[in-house]
mmCIF file of C-alpha atoms in Angstrom:
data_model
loop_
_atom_site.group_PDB
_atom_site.id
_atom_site.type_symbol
_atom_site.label_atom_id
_atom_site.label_comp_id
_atom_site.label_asym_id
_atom_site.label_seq_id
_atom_site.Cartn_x
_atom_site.Cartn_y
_atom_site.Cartn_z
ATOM 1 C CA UNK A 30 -46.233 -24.705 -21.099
ATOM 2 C CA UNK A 31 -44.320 -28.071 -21.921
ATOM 3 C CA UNK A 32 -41.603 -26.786 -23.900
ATOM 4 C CA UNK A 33 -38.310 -29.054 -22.554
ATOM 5 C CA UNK A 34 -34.748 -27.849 -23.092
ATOM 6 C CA UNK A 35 -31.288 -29.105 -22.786
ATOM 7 C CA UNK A 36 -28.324 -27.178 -22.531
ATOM 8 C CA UNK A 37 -24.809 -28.960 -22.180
ATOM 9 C CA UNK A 38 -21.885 -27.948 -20.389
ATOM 10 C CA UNK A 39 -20.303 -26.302 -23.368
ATOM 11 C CA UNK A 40 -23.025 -23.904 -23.983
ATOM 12 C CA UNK A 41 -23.304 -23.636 -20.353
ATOM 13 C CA UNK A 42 -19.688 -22.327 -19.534
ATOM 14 C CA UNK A 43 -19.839 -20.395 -22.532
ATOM 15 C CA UNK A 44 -22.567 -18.522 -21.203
ATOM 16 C CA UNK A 45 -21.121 -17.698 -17.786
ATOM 17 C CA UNK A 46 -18.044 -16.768 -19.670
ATOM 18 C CA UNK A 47 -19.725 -14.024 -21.243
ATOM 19 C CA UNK A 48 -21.555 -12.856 -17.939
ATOM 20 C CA UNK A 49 -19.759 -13.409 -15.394
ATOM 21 C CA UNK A 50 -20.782 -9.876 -13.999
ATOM 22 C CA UNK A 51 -24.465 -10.871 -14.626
ATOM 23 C CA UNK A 52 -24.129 -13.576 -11.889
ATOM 24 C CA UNK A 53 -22.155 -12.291 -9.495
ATOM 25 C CA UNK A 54 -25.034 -9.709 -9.185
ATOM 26 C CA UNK A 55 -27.830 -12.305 -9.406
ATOM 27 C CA UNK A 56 -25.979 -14.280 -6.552
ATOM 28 C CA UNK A 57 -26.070 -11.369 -4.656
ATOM 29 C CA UNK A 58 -29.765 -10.549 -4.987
ATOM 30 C CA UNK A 59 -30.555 -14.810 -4.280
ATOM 31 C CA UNK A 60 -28.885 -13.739 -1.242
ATOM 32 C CA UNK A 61 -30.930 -11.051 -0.078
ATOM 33 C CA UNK A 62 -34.153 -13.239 -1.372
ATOM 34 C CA UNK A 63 -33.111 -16.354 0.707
ATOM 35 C CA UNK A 64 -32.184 -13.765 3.949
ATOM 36 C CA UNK A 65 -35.806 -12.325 3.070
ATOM 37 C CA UNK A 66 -37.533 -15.981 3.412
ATOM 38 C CA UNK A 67 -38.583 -16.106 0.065
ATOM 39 C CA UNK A 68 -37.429 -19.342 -0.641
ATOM 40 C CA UNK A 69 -37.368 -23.238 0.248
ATOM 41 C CA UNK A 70 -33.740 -24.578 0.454
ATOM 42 C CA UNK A 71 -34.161 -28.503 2.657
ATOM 43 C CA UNK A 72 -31.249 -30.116 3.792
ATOM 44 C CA UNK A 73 -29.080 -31.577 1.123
ATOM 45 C CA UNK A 74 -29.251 -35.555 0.894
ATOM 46 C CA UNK A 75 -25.813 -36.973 0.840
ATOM 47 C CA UNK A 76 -25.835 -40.217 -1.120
ATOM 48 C CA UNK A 77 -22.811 -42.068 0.277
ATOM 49 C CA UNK A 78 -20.876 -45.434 -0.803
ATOM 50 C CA UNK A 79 -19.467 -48.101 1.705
ATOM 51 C CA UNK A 80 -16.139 -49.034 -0.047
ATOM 52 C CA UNK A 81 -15.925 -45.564 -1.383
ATOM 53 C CA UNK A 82 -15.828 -43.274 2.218
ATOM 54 C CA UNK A 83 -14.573 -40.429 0.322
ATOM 55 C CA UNK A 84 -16.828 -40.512 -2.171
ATOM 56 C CA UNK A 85 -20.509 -39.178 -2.420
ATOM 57 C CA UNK A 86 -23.790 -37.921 -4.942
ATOM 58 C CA UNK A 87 -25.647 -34.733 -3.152
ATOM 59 C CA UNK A 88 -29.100 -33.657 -4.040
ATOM 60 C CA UNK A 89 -29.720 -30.250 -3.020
ATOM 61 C CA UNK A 90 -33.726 -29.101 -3.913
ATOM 62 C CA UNK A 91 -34.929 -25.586 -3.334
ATOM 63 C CA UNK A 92 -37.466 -23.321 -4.539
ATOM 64 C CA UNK A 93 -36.579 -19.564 -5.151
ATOM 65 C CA UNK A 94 -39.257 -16.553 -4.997
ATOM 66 C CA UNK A 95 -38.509 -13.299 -5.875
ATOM 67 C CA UNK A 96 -38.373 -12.916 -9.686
ATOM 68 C CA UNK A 97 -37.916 -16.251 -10.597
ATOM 69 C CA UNK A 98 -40.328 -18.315 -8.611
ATOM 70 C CA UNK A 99 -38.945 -21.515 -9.780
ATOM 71 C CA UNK A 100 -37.834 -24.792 -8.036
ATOM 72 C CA UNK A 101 -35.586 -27.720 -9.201
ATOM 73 C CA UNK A 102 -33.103 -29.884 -7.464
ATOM 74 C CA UNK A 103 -29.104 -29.974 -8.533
ATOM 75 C CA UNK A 104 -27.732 -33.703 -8.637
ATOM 76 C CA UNK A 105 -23.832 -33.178 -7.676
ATOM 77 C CA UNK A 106 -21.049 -36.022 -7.618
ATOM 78 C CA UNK A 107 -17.735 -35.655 -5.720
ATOM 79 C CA UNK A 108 -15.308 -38.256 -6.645
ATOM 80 C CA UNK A 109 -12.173 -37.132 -5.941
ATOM 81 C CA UNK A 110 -10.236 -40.004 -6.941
ATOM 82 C CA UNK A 111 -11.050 -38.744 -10.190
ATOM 83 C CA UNK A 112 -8.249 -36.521 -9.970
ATOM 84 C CA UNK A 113 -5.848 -39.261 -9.832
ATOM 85 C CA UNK A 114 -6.554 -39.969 -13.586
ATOM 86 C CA UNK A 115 -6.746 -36.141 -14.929
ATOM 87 C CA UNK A 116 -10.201 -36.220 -14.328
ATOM 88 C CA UNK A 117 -12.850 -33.291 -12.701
ATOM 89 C CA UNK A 118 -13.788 -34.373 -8.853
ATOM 90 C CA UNK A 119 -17.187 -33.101 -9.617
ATOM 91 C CA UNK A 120 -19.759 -34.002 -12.486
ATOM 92 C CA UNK A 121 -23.565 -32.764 -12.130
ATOM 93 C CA UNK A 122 -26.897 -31.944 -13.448
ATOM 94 C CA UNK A 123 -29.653 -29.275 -12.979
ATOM 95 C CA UNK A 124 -33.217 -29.983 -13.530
ATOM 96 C CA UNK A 125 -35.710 -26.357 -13.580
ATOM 97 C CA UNK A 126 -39.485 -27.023 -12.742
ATOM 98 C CA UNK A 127 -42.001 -24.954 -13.492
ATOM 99 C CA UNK A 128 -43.816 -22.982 -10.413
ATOM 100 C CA UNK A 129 -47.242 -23.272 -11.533
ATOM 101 C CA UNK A 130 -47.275 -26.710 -12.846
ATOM 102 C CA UNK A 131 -44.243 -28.032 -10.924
ATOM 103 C CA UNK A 132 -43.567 -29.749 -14.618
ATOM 104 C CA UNK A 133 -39.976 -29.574 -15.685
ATOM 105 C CA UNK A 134 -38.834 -27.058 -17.910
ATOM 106 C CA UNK A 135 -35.254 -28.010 -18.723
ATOM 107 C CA UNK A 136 -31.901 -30.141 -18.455
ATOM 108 C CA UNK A 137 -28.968 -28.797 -17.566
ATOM 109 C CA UNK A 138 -24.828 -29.466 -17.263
ATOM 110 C CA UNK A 139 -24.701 -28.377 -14.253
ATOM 111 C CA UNK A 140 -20.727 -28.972 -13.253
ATOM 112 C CA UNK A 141 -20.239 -25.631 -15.067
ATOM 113 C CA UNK A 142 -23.417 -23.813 -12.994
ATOM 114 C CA UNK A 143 -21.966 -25.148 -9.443
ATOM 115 C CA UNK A 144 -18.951 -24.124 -10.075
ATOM 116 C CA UNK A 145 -20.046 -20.489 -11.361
ATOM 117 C CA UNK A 146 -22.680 -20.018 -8.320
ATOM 118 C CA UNK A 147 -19.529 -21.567 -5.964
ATOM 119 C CA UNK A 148 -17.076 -18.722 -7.830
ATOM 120 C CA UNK A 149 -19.384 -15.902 -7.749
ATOM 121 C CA UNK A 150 -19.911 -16.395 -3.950
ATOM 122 C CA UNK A 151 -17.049 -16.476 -3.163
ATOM 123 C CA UNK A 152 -15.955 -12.965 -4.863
ATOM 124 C CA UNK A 153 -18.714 -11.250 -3.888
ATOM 125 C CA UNK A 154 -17.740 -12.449 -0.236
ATOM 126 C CA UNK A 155 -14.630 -10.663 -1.068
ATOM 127 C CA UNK A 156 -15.689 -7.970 -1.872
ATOM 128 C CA UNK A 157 -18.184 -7.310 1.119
ATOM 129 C CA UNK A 158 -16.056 -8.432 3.639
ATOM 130 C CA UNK A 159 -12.534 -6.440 2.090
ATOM 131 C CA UNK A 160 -15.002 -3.405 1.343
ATOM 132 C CA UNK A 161 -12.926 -3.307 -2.218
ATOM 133 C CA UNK A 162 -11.700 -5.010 -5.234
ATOM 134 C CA UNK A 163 -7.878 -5.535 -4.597
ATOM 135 C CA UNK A 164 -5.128 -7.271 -2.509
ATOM 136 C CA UNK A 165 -1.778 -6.690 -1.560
ATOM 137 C CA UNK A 166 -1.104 -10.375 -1.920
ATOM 138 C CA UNK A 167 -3.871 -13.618 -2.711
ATOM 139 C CA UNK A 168 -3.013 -17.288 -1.734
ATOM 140 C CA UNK A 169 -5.146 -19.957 -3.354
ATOM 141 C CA UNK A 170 -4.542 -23.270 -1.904
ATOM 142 C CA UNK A 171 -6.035 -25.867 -4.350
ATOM 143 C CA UNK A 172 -5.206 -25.688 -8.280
ATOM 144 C CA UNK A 173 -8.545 -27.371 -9.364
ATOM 145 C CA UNK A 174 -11.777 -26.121 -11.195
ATOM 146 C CA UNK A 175 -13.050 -24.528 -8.945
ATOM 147 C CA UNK A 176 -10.037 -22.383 -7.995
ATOM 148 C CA UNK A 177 -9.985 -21.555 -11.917
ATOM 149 C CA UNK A 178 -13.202 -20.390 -11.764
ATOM 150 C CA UNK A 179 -12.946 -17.732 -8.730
ATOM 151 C CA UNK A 180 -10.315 -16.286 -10.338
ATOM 152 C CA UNK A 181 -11.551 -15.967 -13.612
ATOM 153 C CA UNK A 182 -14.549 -14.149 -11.934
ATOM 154 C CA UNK A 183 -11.994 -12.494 -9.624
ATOM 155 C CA UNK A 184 -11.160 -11.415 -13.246
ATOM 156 C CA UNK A 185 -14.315 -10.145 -14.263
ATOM 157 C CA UNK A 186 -14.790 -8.220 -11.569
ATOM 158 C CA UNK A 187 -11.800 -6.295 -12.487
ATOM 159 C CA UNK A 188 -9.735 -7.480 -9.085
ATOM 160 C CA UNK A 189 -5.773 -6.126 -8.890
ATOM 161 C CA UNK A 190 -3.576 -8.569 -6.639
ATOM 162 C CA UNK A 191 0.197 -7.531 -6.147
ATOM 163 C CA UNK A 192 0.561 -11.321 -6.894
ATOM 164 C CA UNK A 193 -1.196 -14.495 -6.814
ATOM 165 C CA UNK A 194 0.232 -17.129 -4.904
ATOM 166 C CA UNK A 195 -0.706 -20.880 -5.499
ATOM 167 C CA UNK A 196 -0.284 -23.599 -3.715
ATOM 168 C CA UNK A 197 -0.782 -27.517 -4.376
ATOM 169 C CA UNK A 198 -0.013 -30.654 -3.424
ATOM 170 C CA UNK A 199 0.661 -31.571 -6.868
ATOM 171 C CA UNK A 200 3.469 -29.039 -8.313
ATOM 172 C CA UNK A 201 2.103 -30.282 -11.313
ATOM 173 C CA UNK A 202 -0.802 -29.060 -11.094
ATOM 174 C CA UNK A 203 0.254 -25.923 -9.120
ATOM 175 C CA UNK A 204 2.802 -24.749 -12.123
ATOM 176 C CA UNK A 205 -0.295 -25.265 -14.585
ATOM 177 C CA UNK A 206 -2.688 -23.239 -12.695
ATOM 178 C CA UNK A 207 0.122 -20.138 -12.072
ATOM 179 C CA UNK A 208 0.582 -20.469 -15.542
ATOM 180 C CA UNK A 209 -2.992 -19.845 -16.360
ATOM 181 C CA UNK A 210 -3.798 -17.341 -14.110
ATOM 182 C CA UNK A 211 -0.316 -15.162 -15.541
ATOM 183 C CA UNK A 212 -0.844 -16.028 -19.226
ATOM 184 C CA UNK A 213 -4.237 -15.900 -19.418
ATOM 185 C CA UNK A 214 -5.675 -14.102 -16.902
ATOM 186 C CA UNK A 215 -2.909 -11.632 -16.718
ATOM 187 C CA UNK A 216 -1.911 -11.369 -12.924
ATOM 188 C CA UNK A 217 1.658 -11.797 -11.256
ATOM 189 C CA UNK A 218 1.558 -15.597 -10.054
ATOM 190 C CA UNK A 219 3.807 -17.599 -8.635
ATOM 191 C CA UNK A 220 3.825 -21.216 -7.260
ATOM 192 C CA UNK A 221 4.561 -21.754 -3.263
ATOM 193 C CA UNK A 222 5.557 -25.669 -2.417
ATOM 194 C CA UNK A 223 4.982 -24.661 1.373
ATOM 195 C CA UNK A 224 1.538 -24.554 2.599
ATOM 196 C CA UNK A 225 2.526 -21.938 5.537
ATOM 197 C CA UNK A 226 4.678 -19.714 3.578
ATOM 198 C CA UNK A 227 2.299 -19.931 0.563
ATOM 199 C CA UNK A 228 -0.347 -18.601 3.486
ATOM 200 C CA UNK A 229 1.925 -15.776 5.349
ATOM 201 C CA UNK A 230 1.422 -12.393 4.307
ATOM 202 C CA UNK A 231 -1.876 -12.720 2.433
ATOM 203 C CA UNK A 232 -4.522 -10.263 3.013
ATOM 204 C CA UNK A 233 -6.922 -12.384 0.961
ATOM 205 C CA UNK A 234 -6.938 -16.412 0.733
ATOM 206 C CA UNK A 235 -8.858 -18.945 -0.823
ATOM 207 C CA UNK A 236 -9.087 -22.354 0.464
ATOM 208 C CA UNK A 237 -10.598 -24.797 -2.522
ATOM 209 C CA UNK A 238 -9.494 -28.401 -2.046
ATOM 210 C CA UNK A 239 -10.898 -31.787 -1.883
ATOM 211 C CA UNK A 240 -9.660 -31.962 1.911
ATOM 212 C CA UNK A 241 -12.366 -34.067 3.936
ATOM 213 C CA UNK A 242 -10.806 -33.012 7.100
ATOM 214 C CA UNK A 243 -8.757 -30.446 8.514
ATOM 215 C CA UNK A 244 -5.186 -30.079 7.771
ATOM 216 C CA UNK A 245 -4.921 -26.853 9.247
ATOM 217 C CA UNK A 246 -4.356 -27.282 12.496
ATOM 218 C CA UNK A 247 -2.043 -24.344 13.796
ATOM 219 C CA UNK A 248 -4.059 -21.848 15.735
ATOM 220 C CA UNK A 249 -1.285 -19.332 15.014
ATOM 221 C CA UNK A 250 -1.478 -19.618 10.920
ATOM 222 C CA UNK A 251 -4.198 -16.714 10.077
ATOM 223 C CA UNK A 252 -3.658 -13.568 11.736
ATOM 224 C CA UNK A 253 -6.213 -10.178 12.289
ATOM 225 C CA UNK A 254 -6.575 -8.513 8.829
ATOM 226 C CA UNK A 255 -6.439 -11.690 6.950
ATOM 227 C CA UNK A 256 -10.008 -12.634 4.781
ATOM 228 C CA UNK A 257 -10.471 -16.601 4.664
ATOM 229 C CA UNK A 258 -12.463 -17.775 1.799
ATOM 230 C CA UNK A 259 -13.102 -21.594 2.960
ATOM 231 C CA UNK A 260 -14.843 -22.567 0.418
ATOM 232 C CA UNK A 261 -14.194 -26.054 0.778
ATOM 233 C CA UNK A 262 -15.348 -25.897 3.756
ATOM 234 C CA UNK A 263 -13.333 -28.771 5.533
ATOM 235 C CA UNK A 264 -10.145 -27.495 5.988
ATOM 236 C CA UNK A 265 -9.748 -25.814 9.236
ATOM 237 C CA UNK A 266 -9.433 -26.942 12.693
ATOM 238 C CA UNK A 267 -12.073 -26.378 15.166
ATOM 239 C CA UNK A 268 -9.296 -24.143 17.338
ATOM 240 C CA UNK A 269 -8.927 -21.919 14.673
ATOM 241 C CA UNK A 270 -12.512 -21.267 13.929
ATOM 242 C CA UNK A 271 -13.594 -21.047 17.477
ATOM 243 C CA UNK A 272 -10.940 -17.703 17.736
ATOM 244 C CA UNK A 273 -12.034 -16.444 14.708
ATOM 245 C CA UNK A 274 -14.861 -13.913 13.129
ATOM 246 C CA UNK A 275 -17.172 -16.582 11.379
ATOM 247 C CA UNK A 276 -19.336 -15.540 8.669
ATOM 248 C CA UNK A 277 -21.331 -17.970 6.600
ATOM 249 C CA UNK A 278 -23.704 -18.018 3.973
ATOM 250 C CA UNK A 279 -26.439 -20.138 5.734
ATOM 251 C CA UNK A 280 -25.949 -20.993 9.434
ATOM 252 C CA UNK A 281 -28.290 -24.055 9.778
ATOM 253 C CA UNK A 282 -26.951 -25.556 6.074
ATOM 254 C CA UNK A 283 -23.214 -24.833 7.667
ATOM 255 C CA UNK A 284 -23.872 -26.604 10.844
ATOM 256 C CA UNK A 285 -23.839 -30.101 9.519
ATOM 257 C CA UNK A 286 -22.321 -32.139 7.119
ATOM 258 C CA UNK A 287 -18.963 -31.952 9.741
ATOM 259 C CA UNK A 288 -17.951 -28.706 7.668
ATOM 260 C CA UNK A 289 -15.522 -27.445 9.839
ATOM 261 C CA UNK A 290 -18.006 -24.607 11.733
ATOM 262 C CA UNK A 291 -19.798 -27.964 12.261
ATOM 263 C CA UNK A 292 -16.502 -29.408 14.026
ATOM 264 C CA UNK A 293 -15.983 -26.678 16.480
ATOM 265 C CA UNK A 294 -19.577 -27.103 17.030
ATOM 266 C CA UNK A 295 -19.581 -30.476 18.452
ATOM 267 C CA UNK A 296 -16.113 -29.861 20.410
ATOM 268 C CA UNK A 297 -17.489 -27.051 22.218
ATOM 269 C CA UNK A 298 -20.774 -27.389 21.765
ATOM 270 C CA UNK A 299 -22.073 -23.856 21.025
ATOM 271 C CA UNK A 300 -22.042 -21.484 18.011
ATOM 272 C CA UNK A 301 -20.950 -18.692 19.874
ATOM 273 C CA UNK A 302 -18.274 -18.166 17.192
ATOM 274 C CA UNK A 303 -20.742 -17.678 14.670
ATOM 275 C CA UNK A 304 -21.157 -13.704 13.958
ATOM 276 C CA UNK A 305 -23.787 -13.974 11.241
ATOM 277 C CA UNK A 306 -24.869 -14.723 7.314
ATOM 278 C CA UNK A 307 -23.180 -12.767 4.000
ATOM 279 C CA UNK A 308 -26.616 -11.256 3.946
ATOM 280 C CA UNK A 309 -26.212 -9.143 7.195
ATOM 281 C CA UNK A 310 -22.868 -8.025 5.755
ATOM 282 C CA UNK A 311 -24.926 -7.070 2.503
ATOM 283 C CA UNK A 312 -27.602 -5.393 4.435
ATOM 284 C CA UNK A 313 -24.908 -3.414 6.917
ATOM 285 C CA UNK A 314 -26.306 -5.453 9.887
ATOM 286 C CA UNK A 315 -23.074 -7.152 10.507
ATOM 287 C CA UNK A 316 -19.477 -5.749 10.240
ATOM 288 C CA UNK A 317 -15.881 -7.604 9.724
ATOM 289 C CA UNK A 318 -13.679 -7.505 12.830
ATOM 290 C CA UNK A 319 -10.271 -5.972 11.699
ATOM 291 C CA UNK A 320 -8.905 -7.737 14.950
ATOM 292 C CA UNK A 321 -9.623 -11.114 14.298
ATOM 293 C CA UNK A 322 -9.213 -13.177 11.083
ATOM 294 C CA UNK A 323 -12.669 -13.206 9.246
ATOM 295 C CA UNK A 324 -13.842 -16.414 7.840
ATOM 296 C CA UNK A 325 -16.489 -16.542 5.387
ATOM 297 C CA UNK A 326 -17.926 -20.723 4.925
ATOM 298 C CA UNK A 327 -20.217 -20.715 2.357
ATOM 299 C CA UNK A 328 -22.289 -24.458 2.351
ATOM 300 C CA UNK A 329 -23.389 -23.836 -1.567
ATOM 301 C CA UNK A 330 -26.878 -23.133 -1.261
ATOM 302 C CA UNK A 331 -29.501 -24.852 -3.829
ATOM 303 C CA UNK A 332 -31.077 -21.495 -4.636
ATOM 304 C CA UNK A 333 -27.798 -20.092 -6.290
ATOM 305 C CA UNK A 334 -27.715 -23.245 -8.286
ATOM 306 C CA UNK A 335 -31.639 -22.403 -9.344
ATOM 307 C CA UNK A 336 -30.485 -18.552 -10.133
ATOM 308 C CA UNK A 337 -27.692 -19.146 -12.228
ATOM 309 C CA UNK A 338 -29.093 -22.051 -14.068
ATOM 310 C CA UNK A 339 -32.146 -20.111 -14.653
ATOM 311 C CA UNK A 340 -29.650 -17.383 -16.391
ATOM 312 C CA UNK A 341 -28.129 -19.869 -18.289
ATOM 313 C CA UNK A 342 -31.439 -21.339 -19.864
ATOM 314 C CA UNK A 343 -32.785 -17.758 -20.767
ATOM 315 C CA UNK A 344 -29.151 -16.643 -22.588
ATOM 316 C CA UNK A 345 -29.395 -20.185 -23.876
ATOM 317 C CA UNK A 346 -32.516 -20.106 -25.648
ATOM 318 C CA UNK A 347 -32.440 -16.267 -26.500
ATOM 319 C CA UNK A 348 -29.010 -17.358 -28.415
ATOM 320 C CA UNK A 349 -30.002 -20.643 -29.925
ATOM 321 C CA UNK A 350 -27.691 -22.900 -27.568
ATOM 322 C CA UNK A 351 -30.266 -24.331 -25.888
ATOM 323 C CA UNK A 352 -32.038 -28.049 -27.626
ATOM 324 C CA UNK A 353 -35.459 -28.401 -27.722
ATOM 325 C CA UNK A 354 -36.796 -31.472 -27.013
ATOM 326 C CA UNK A 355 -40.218 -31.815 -28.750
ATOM 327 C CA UNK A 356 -42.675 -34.352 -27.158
ATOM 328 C CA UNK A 357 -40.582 -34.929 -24.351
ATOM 329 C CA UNK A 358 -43.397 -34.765 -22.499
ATOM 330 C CA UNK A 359 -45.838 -38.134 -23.460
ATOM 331 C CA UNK A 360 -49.153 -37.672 -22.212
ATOM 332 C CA UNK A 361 -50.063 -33.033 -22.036
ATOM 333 C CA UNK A 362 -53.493 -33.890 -21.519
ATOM 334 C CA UNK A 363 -55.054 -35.390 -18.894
ATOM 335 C CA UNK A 364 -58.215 -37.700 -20.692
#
């Protein structure tokens, strides 16, 4: 009842390494569990800094029923002047309580976990909304960790691409991440300089920046047939996502925040534009229109962050990668 663990991010990304499979399904069945209303998922808290606008620490609680019936609360950073010095934007931690006691049960890395939940969505969007596992031709815009990580689940998911094309606004970083995704991953990449070029001709893009407002601003540059993966969320002018199918992952998390479903919200105040939630894809409720580009926003819901970390502590401890604390708990008894 008070055992305490701690797994680090090494362990951690380890572990999704070996099941990346695993939690692309369990993100899937979260899904279904949130869309069912067996869960508690508030408002994220956005802890921001005066001389650092573009800077801020989210806490995102939730409770998750289902099979897990656990809560906890992920403790995210976003600093992405980090980048500047070769550093990762994000840094974070995971903290799993205990449903009956509402004691917690473990520590987490959690960088690793957000990043794995973030990934897995955003293939197994993919895959519901393209009905397949392949594409003619992928752009990624962004060359960061998270863009690593969707395609190394793309990977595991045993995705074929004609080619991969990347583009950055570092060619530094651009030429690393092509040279990743062809050397280790094994896919045909190549590096695109030009943000519209990298983008014409894709079937299948992925937006993953650190963009804080929209830079894409040309109502013309995604066409019917195309599949938008914005999972950063902030990239796209409110023109673009008024004339397009919008799907999302949770409509009243994606409305705020000034996400860019939240933009065209406020300029033309209504949601008509929103079609509906992953879940109604899952469930056949809701289909992709082939005539209009379909744009899937995902907000990054607290109860993927519960599933996958709770995934990671049970592989952890069943394989020894997990670190007890003992007495981390002071007083167990109440007199």
């Amino acid at each position: 009842m008070f055992e305490f663990s701690v797994v680090g991010g090494t362990a951690a990304r380890d572990i999704i390494g070996r099941t990346r499979q695993q939690i692309v399904r369990e993100v899937r069945e979260t899904y279904l569990t949130h869309h069912a209303g067996d869960s508690v998922n508030p408002n994220s808290y956005f802890l921001r800094f005066p001389d650092k606008p573009d800077s801020r620490i989210i806490a995102l609680p939730a409770y998750l029923g289902g099979k897990h019936d656990v809560a906890g609360i992920k403790w995210i950073s976003s600093f992405p002047a980090n980048i500047e010095s070769g550093v990762p934007r994000a840094s974070a931690a995971l903290l799993l309580n205990d449903y009956a006691t509402g004691y917690p049960v473990a520590c987490l890395e959690a960088s690793q976990i957000s990043a794995a939940r973030t990934a897995a969505s955003a293939v197994l969007a993919a895959e519901e909304l393209t009905g397949g596992r392949s594409a003619r031709r992928l752009a990624v815009v962004g060359a960061g960790v998270i863009a690593r990580n969707i395609l190394e689940f793309f990977t595991a998911q045993e995705w074929s691409f004609g080619e991969v094309v990347v583009h950055d606004r570092s060619e530094e970083y651009g030429a690393a991440f092509t040279q990743y995704i062809t050397g280790e991953l094994g896919h045909t990449a190549r590096f695109e300089a030009g943000l519209r070029s990298a983008l014409d001709g894709a079937d299948l893009i992925v937006l993953a920046t650190t963009a804080g407002e929209p830079y894409i601003l040309d109502p013309r540059t995604f066409s019917a047939g195309q599949t938008v993966l914005n999972i950063s969320l902030r990239d796209i002018a409110p023109e673009i996502i008024k004339d397009a199918q919008n799907i999302l992952d949770d409509i009243g998390h994606c409305m705020t925040a000034n996400t860019s479903p939240h933009l065209a919200e406020q300029q033309y105040g209504h949601r008509d534009f929103i079609a509906g939630t992953l879940a109604e894809v899952m469930r056949g409720e809701l289909k992709p229109d082939p005539g209009r580009p379909v744009i899937f926003s995902p907000f990054g819901l607290g109860v993927l962050d519960l599933a996958v970390g709770v995934h990671v502590l049970r592989h952890a401890r069943e394989s020894g990668e997990a670190v007890d604390v003992e007495d981390f708990f002071g007083e167990t008894r109440r007199w």
